[in-house]
mmCIF file of C-alpha atoms in Angstrom:
data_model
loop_
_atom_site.group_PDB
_atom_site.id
_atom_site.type_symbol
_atom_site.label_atom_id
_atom_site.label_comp_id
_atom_site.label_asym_id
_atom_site.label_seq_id
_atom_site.Cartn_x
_atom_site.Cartn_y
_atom_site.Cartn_z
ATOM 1 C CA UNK O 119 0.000 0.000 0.000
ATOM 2 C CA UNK O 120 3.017 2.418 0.610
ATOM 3 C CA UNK O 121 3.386 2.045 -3.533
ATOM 4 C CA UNK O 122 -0.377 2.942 -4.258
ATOM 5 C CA UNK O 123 -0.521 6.411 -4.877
ATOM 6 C CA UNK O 124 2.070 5.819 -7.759
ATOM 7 C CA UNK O 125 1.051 3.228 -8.985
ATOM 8 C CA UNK O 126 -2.336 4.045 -9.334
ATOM 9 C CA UNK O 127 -1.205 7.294 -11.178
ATOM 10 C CA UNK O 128 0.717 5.513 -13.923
ATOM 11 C CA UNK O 129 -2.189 2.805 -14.292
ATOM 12 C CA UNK O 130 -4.395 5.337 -14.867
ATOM 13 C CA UNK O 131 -2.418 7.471 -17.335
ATOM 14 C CA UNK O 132 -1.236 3.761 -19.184
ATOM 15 C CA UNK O 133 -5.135 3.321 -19.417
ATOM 16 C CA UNK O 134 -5.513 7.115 -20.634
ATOM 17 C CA UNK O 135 -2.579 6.344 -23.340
ATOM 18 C CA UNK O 136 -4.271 2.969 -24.590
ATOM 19 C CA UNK O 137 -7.653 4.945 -24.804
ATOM 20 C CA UNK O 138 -5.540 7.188 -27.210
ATOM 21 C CA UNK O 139 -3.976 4.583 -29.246
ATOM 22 C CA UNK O 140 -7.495 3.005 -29.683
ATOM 23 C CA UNK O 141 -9.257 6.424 -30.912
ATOM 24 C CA UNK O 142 -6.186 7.482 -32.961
ATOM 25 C CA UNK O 143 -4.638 4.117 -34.705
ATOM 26 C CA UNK O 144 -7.586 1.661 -33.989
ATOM 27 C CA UNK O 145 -7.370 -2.533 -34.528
ATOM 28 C CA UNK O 146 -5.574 -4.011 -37.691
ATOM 29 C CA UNK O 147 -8.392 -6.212 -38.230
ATOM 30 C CA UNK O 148 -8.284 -9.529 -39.314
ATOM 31 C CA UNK O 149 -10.687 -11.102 -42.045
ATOM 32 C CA UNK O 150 -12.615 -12.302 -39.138
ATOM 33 C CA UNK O 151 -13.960 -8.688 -39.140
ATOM 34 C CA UNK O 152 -13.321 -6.895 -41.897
ATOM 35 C CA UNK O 153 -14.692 -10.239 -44.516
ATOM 36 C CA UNK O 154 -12.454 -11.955 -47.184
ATOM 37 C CA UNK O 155 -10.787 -15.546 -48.627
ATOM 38 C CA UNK O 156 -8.889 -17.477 -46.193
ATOM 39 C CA UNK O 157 -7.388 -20.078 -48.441
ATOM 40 C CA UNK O 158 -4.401 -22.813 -46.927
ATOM 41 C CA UNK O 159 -2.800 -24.756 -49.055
ATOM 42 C CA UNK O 160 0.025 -27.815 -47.918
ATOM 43 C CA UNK O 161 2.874 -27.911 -50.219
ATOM 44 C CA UNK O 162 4.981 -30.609 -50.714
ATOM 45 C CA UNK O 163 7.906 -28.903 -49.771
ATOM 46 C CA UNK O 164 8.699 -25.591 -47.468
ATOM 47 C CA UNK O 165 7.520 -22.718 -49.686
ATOM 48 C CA UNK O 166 8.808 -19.672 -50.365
ATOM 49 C CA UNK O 167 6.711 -17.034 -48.802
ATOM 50 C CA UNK O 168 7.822 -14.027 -49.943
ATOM 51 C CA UNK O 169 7.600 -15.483 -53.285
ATOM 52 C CA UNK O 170 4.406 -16.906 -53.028
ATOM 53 C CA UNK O 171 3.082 -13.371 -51.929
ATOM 54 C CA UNK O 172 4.848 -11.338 -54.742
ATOM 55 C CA UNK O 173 3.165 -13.773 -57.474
ATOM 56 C CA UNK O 174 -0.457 -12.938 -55.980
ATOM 57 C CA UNK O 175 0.265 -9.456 -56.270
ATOM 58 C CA UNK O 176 1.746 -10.025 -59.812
ATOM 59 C CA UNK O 177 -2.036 -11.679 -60.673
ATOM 60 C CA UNK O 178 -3.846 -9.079 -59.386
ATOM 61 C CA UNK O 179 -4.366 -9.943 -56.128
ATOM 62 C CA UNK O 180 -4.208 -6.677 -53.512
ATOM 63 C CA UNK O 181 -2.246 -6.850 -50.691
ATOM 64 C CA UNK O 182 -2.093 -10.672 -50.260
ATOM 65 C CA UNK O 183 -1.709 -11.752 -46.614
ATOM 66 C CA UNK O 184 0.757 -14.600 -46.782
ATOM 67 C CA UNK O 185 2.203 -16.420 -43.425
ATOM 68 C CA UNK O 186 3.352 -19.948 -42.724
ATOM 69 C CA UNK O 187 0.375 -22.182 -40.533
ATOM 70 C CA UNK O 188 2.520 -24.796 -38.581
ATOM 71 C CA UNK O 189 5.171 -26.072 -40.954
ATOM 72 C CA UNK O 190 6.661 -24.492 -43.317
ATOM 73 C CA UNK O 191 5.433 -25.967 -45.914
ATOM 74 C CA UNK O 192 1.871 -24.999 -44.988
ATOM 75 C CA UNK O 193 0.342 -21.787 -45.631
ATOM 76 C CA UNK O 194 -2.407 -19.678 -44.833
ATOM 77 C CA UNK O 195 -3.073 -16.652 -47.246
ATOM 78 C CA UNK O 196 -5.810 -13.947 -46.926
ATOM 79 C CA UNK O 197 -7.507 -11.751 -49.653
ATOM 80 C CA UNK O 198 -9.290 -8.885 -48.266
ATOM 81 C CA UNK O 199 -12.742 -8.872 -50.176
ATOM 82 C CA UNK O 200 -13.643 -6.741 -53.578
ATOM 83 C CA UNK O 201 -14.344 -3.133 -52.899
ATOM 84 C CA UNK O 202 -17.569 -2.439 -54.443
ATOM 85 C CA UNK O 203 -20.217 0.457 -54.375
ATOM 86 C CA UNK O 204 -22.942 -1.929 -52.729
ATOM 87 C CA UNK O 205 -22.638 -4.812 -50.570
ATOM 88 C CA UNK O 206 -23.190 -7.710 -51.776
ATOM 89 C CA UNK O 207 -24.226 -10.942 -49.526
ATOM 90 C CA UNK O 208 -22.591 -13.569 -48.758
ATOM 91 C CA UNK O 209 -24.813 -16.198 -51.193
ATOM 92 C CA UNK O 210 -23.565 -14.201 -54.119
ATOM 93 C CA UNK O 211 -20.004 -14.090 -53.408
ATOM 94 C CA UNK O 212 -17.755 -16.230 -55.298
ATOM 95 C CA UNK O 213 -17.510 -19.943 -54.418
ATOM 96 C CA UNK O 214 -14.811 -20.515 -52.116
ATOM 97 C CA UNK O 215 -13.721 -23.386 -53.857
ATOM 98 C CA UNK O 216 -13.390 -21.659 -57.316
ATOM 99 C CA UNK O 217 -11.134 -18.956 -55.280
ATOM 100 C CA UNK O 218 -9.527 -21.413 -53.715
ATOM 101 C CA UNK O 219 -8.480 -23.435 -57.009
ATOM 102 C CA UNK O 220 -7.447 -19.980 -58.420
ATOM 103 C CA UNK O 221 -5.138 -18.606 -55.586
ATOM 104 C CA UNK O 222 -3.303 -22.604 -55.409
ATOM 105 C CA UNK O 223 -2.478 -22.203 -59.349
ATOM 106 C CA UNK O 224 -0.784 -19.057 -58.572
ATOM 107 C CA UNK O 225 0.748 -19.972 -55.426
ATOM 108 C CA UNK O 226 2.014 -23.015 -56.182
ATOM 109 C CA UNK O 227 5.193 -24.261 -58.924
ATOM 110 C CA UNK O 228 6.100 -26.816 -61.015
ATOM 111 C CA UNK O 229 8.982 -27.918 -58.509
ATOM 112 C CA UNK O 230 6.509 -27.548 -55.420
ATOM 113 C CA UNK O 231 2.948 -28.492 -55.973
ATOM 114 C CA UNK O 232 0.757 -28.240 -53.065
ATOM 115 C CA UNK O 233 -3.047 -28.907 -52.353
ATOM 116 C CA UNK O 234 -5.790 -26.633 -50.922
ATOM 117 C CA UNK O 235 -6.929 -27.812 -47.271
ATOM 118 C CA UNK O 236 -9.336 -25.578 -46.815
ATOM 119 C CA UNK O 237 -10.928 -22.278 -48.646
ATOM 120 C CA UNK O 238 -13.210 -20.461 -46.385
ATOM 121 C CA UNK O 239 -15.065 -16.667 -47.397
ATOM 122 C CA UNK O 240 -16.196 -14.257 -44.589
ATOM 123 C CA UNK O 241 -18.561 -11.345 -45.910
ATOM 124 C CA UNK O 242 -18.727 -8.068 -44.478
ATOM 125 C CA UNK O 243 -21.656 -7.980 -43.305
ATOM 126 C CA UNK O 244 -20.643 -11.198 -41.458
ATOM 127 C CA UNK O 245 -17.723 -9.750 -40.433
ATOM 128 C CA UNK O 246 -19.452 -6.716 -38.567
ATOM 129 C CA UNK O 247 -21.830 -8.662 -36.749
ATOM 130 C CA UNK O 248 -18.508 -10.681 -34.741
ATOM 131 C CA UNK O 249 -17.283 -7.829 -33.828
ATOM 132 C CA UNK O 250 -20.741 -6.660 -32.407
ATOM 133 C CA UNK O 251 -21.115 -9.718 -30.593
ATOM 134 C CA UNK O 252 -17.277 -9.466 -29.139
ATOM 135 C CA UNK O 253 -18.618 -5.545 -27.674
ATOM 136 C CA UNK O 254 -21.547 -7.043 -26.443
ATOM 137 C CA UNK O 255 -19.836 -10.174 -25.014
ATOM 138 C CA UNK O 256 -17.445 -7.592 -23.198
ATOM 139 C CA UNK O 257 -19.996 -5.645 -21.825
ATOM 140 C CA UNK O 258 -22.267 -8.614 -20.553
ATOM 141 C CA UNK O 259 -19.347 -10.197 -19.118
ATOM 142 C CA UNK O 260 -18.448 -6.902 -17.079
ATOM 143 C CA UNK O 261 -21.856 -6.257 -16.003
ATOM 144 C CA UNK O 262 -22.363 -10.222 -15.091
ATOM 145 C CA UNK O 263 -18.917 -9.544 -12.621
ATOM 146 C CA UNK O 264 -20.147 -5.968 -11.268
ATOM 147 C CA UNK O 265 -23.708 -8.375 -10.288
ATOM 148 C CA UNK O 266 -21.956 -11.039 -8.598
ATOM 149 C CA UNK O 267 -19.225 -8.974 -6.964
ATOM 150 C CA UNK O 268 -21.799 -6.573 -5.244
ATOM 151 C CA UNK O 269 -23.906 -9.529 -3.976
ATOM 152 C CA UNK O 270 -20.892 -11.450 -2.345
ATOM 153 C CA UNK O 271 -18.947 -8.652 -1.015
ATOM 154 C CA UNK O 272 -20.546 -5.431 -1.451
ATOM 155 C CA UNK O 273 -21.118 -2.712 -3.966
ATOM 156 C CA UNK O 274 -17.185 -0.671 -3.504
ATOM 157 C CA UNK O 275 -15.756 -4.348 -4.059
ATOM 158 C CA UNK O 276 -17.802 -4.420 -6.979
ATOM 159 C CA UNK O 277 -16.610 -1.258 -8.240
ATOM 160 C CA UNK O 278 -13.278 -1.628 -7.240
ATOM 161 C CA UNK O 279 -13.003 -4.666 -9.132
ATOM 162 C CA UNK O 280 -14.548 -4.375 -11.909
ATOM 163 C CA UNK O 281 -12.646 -0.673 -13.003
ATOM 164 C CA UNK O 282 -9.496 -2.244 -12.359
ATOM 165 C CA UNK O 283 -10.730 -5.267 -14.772
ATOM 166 C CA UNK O 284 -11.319 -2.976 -17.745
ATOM 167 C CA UNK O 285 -8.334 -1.264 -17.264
ATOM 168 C CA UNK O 286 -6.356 -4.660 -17.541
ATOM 169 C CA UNK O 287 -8.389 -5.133 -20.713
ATOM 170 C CA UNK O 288 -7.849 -1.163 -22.071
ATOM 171 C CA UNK O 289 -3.904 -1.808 -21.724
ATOM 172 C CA UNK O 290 -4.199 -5.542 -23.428
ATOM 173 C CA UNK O 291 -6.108 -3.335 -26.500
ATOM 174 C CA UNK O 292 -3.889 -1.023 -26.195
ATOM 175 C CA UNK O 293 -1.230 -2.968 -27.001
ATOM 176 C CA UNK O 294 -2.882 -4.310 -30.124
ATOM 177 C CA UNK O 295 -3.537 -0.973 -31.357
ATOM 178 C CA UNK O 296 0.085 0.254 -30.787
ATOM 179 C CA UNK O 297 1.837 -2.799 -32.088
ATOM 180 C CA UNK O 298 -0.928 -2.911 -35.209
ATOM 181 C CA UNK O 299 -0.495 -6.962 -34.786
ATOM 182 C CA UNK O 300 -3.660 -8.522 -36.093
ATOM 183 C CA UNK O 301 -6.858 -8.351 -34.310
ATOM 184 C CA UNK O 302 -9.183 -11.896 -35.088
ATOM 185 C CA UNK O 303 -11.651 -13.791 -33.052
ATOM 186 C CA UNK O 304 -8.748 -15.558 -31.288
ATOM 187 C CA UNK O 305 -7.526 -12.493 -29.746
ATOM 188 C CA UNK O 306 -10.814 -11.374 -29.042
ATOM 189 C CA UNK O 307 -11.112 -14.894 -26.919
ATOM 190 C CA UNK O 308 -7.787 -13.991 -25.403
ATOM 191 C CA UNK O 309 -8.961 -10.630 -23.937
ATOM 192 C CA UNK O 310 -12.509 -12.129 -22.515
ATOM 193 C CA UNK O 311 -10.370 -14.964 -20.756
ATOM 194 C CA UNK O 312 -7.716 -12.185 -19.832
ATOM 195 C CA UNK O 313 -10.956 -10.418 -17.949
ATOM 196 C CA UNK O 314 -11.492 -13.699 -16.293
ATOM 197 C CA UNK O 315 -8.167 -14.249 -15.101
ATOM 198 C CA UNK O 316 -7.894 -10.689 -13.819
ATOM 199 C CA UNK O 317 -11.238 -11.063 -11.750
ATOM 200 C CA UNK O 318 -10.829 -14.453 -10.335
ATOM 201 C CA UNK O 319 -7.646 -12.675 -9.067
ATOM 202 C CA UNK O 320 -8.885 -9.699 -7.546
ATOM 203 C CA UNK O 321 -11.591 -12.121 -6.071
ATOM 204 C CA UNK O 322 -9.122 -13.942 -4.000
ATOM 205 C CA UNK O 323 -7.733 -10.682 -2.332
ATOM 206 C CA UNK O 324 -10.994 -9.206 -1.884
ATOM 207 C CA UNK O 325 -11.829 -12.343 0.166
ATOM 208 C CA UNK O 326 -8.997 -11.818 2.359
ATOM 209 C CA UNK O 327 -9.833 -8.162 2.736
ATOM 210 C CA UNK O 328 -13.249 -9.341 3.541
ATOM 211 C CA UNK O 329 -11.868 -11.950 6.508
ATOM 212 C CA UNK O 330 -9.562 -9.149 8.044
ATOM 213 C CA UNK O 331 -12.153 -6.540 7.993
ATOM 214 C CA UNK O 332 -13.776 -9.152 10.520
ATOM 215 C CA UNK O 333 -11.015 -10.461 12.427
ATOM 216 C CA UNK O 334 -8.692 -7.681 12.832
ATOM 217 C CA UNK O 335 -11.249 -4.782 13.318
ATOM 218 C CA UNK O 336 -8.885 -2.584 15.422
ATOM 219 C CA UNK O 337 -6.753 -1.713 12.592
ATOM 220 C CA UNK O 338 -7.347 1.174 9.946
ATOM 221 C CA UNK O 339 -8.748 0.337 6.311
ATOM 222 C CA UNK O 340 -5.020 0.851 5.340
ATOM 223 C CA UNK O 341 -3.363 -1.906 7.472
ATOM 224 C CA UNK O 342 -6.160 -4.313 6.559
ATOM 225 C CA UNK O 343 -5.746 -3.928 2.918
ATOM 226 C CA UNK O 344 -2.020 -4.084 3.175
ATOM 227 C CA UNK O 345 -1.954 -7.560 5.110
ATOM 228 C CA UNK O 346 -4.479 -8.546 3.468
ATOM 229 C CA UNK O 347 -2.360 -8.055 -0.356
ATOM 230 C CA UNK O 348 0.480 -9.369 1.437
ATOM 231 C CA UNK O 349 -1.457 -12.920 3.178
ATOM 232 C CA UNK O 350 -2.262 -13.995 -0.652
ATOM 233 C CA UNK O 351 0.851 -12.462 -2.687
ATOM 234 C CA UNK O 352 2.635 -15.431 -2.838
ATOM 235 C CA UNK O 353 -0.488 -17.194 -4.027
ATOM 236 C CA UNK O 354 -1.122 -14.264 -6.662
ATOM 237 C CA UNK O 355 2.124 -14.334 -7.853
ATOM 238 C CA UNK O 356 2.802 -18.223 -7.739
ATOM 239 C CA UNK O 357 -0.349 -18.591 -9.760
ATOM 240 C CA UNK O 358 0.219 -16.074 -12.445
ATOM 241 C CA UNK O 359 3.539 -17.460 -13.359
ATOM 242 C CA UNK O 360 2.411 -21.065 -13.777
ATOM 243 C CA UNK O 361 -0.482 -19.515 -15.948
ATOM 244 C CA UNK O 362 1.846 -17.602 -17.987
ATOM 245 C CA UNK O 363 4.296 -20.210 -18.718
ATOM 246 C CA UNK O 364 1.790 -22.427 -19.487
ATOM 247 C CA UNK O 365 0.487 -19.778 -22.755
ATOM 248 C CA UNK O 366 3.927 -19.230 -22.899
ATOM 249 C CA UNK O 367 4.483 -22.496 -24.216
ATOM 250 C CA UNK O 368 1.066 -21.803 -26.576
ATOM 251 C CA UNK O 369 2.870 -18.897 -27.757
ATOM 252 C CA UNK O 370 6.074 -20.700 -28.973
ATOM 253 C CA UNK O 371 4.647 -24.101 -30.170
ATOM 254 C CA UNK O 372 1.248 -23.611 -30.880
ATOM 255 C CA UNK O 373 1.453 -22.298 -34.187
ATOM 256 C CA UNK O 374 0.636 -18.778 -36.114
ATOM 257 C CA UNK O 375 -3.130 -19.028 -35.477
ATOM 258 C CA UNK O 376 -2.746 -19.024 -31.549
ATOM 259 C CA UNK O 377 -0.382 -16.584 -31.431
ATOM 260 C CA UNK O 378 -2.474 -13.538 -30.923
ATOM 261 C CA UNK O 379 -4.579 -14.843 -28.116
ATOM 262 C CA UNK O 380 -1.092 -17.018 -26.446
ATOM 263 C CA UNK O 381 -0.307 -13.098 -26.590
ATOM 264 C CA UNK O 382 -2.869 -11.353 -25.525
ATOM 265 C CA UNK O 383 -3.347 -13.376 -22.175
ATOM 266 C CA UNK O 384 0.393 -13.473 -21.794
ATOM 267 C CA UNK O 385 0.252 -9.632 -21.644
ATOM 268 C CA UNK O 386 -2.553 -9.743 -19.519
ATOM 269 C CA UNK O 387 -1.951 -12.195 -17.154
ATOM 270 C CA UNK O 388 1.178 -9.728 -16.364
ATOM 271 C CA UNK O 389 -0.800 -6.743 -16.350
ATOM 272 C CA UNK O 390 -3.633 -8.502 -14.204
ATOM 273 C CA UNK O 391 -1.232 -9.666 -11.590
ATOM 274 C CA UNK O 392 0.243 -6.301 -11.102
ATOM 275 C CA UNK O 393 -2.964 -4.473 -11.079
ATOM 276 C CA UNK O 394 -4.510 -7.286 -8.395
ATOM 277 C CA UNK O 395 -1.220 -6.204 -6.245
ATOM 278 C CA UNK O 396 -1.043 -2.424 -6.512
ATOM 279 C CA UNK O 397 -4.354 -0.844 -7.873
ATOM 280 C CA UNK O 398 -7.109 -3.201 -7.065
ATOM 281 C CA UNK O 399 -7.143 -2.180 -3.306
ATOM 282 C CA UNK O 400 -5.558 1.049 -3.759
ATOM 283 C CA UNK O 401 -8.464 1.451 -5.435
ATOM 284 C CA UNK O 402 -11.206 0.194 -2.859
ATOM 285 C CA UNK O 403 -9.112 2.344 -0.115
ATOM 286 C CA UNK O 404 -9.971 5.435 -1.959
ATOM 287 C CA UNK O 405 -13.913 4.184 -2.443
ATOM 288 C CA UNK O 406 -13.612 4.645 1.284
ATOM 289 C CA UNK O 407 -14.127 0.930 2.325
ATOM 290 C CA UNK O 408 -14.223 -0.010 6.126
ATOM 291 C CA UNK O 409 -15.821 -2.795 7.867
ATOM 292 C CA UNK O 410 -19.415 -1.535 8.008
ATOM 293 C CA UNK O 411 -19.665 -2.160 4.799
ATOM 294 C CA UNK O 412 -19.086 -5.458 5.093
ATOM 295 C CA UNK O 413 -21.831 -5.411 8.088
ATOM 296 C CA UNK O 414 -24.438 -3.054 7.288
ATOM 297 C CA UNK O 415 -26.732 -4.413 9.904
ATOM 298 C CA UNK O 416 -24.415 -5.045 13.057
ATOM 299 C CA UNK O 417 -26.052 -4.594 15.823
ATOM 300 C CA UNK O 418 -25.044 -2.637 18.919
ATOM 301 C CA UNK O 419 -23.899 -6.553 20.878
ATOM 302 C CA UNK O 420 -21.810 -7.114 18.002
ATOM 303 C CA UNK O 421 -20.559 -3.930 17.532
ATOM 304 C CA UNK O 422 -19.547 -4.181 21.405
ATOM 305 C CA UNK O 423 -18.534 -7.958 20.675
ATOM 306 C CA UNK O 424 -16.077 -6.494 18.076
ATOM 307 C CA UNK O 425 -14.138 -3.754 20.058
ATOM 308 C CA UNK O 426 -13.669 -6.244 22.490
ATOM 309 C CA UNK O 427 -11.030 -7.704 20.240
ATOM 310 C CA UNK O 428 -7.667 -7.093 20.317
#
């Protein structure tokens, strides 16, 4: 607690900077949003990708997407869709199969043939309603956590918890928006597991905070909080780092399509951790928390029960 005035102050202004990045340079969206032809293709032998994406661009393609899926002789390559004056729906798009057929005779050479696993289209209009439903996961998933928080502990927990939550998810967005690294539905999965992780954290402490408040009621808010962040630190801290080597592993081995979300929750598992430690009951401290909150209907017995305590 004798770090929460700081700490709080450069949480707050990361959060302000991420807000920035977000309203100035935005997501690099992925074709899981913006629509497009996801085509992969397994060649027989490691392919050349830079090659592979200069002879799209060479047919006509516009600014092909090419990365290696797994092996390196498997690819993944993204087309962003036609621009066109109206939208057209996904029925009348082109066959995915027919696109698919058509990028693998480009992509592919007489010394390395290869095969198309799978060809898959995403249409804009598509494309808009995911990242509708990722918002409105977001904000169910927040308001679900401010519900349950106020009925176990009480409404400043609540609070407490839950703006120190979206904060750990403004920085983790942040971060995408700085770096520009692609934003798809994995990612978005990342972040809504990263809000889990944070609250499940905060949860613990706030537990502890909860117990104190009861058993050590001669002490100010201050001391309880502070014992209380140090009683489950090692727990906190034990916990995060087993949870971040395990996506650290996901992050290295799993492949190119996991590495958004391996990095998203890697990010926020640190950022979660830290803000569980130095903001989450920095924060409840200044929501002016003391143990009548936690017993809004002691009577005068108890209340004479409790200062009987040393």
């Amino acid at each position: 607690m004798s770090a929460s005035k700081p700490a709080m102050a450069i949480f707050f202004v990361l959060v302000l900077v991420a807000f920035v990045g977000l309203a100035t340079k935005g997501f690099n969206y992925a074709l899981d949003f913006t629509g497009g032809t996801v085509v992969e293709i397994a060649f027989e032998k490691p392919a050349d990708v830079e090659g592979v994406r200069e002879r799209l661009e060479a047919a006509g393609y516009s600014s092909p997407i090419v990365q290696t899926f797994g092996a390196g002789d498997d690819l993944v390559i993204r087309l962003q869709p036609p621009e066109t004056d109206d939208e057209r729906p996904l029925e009348s798009a082109p066959a995915s199969e027919k696109v698919g057929a058509a990028i693998l005779a480009v992509a592919q050479t007489a010394d390395n043939p290869g095969k198309v696993v799978r060809s898959d289209f995403v249409g804009p209009q598509i494309g808009n309603e995911l990242a509708l439903n990722g918002i409105y996961a977001a904000v169910f998933v927040a308001l679900g956590f401010l519900a349950y928080i106020a009925i176990r502990f009480e409404f400043k927990f609540a609070v407490a918890a839950v703006v120190s939550t979206l904060g750990d998810i403004a920085l983790v967005c942040g971060w995408f928006a700085f770096s520009q690294h692609e934003f798809d539905l994995t990612v978005l999965a990342g972040v809504l597991s990263v809000m889990g992780f944070s609250i499940n954290d905060k949860i613990v402490v706030f537990d502890r905070v909860r117990e104190n408040f009861r058993l050590l009621s001669k002490l100010e808010p201050k001391e309880v909080l502070n014992r209380s962040i140090n009683q489950t630190l090692s727990r906190t801290v034990i916990t995060s780092f087993v949870a971040f080597l395990t996506v650290l592993a996901l992050y290295l081995y799993g492949g190119n399509s996991l590495t958004g979300m391996a990095e998203s929750q890697m990010i926020g598992i640190v950022i979660g951790t830290l803000s569980s430690i130095l903001v989450a009951c920095p924060l409840l401290l200044a929501l002016g928390v003391t143990k009548q909150d936690l017993l809004p209907k002691a009577r005068a017995d108890l209340d004479a029960e409790l200062a009987r305590r040393p």
